[in-house]
XYZ file of C-alpha atoms in Angstrom:
155
model
C 6.739 -3.055 26.748
C 4.447 -5.117 24.561
C 2.924 -3.418 21.536
C -0.285 -4.946 20.241
C -1.424 -4.141 16.714
C -3.651 -5.680 14.077
C -2.217 -6.569 10.684
C -4.553 -7.679 7.915
C -7.159 -8.563 10.541
C -4.831 -10.603 12.756
C -3.864 -9.284 16.200
C -0.131 -9.503 16.867
C 2.178 -8.600 19.723
C 5.648 -7.087 19.497
C 8.175 -7.059 22.357
C 11.260 -5.851 20.485
C 13.004 -2.538 19.930
C 10.316 0.190 19.842
C 12.441 2.147 17.352
C 12.237 -0.674 14.797
C 10.476 0.575 11.651
C 7.120 -1.041 10.943
C 8.509 -2.136 7.562
C 11.014 -4.494 9.200
C 8.387 -5.886 11.533
C 6.122 -6.636 8.568
C 8.854 -8.274 6.509
C 10.994 -10.012 9.141
C 8.573 -10.843 11.951
C 5.117 -11.031 10.354
C 6.440 -12.735 7.181
C 4.660 -10.276 4.888
C 7.256 -9.518 2.178
C 4.930 -7.619 -0.177
C 5.857 -4.293 1.392
C 9.218 -3.257 -0.043
C 12.213 -1.318 1.215
C 13.009 1.536 -1.146
C 14.781 4.615 0.133
C 14.417 4.141 3.888
C 13.548 7.831 4.263
C 9.830 7.845 3.439
C 10.416 9.462 0.069
C 9.844 6.823 -2.614
C 6.704 5.085 -1.290
C 7.763 1.482 -1.970
C 6.969 0.756 1.694
C 3.437 2.245 1.638
C 0.821 0.508 3.781
C -2.465 1.615 5.281
C -2.474 2.464 8.982
C -5.974 2.938 10.347
C -7.171 3.221 6.755
C -4.731 5.909 5.561
C -1.638 5.412 3.467
C 1.645 5.862 5.331
C 5.309 5.035 4.780
C 6.231 2.061 6.942
C 9.989 2.625 6.680
C 9.763 5.772 8.830
C 6.997 4.587 11.183
C 8.447 3.215 14.425
C 6.821 0.290 16.174
C 6.403 2.556 19.225
C 3.700 4.414 17.258
C 1.781 1.259 16.429
C 0.030 0.330 19.690
C -3.623 -0.357 18.980
C -3.291 0.496 15.277
C -4.718 -1.425 12.314
C -2.358 -2.097 9.412
C -3.285 -3.301 5.955
C -0.529 -4.483 3.650
C -0.731 -5.495 0.004
C -1.318 -9.063 1.221
C -4.419 -7.909 3.110
C -5.927 -5.887 0.289
C -7.675 -8.892 -1.251
C -9.230 -10.827 1.616
C -11.028 -13.990 0.586
C -9.129 -13.969 -2.714
C -11.231 -11.258 -4.370
C -9.019 -8.632 -5.959
C -9.470 -4.986 -5.051
C -10.492 -2.890 -8.112
C -7.033 -1.296 -8.104
C -5.356 -4.707 -8.215
C -7.723 -5.793 -11.005
C -6.928 -2.676 -13.031
C -3.186 -3.199 -12.500
C -3.491 -6.697 -13.968
C -5.778 -5.670 -16.851
C -3.383 -2.931 -17.953
C -0.180 -4.860 -17.227
C 1.174 -1.934 -15.213
C 4.168 -3.543 -13.550
C 7.527 -3.563 -15.258
C 10.110 -4.676 -12.684
C 7.310 -4.644 -10.105
C 9.387 -3.525 -7.136
C 7.419 -0.344 -6.368
C 4.022 -1.656 -7.410
C 2.728 -2.765 -3.993
C 3.330 0.741 -2.676
C 1.810 2.271 -5.816
C -1.320 0.149 -5.388
C -1.685 0.998 -1.689
C -1.343 4.711 -2.506
C -3.867 4.439 -5.358
C -6.407 2.738 -3.085
C -6.018 5.573 -0.594
C -6.417 8.191 -3.327
C -9.628 6.626 -4.651
C -11.165 6.666 -1.169
C -11.027 10.449 -1.093
C -11.026 11.232 -4.817
C -13.233 8.775 -6.721
C -12.523 10.430 -10.088
C -8.954 11.711 -9.861
C -7.372 13.879 -12.548
C -3.689 13.726 -13.544
C -2.738 16.289 -10.897
C -4.364 14.271 -8.114
C -2.661 11.091 -9.336
C 0.717 12.837 -9.582
C 0.286 14.128 -6.034
C 0.537 10.548 -4.747
C 4.279 11.016 -5.003
C 5.349 7.367 -5.165
C 8.383 6.829 -7.366
C 8.814 4.221 -10.098
C 12.352 3.727 -11.409
C 10.963 2.013 -14.536
C 8.798 5.014 -15.426
C 5.462 3.199 -15.577
C 3.613 6.414 -14.756
C 1.421 6.458 -17.913
C 0.177 2.924 -17.150
C -0.270 3.810 -13.455
C -2.491 6.775 -14.430
C -4.526 4.568 -16.789
C -4.885 1.877 -14.134
C -6.082 4.330 -11.500
C -8.716 5.620 -13.920
C -9.737 2.040 -14.750
C -9.892 1.175 -11.038
C -12.179 4.153 -10.506
C -14.484 2.755 -13.236
C -14.429 -0.711 -11.681
C -15.200 0.726 -8.236
C -18.151 2.681 -9.638
C -19.513 -0.498 -11.246
C -19.189 -2.341 -7.918
C -21.099 0.438 -6.165
C -23.874 0.529 -8.781
């Protein structure tokens, strides 16, 4: 069975094991290494991507669930080289420490700002992505800065 899906605007076909997690397809077949393997159980969020515009954990999403779906990875967040406001804020505030979880953090933050343009600390904490370096204070600042940047873009 062939599974057709769109990743970062490019239509792709998959003929392999339908139980393969989307994460491994992205990294090993689509050559998109920005999405990281963390816990493998959907708990830490390092593997967060957008599926049909909503953040999801790719390590627990089987390819069998991907037919006709649209996936955006961290590589697809800045088409045409223009950074997303969340990416810009991350750079301005030097959020990353080791950087391993940051792609997932950014994808989750983008999703949060779609539904909550001015998030408070509780809304940011509810994202639930884990950072072993403890960059949470800078993540909160960056999400607030990204919200400002997004408002300026909309004005």
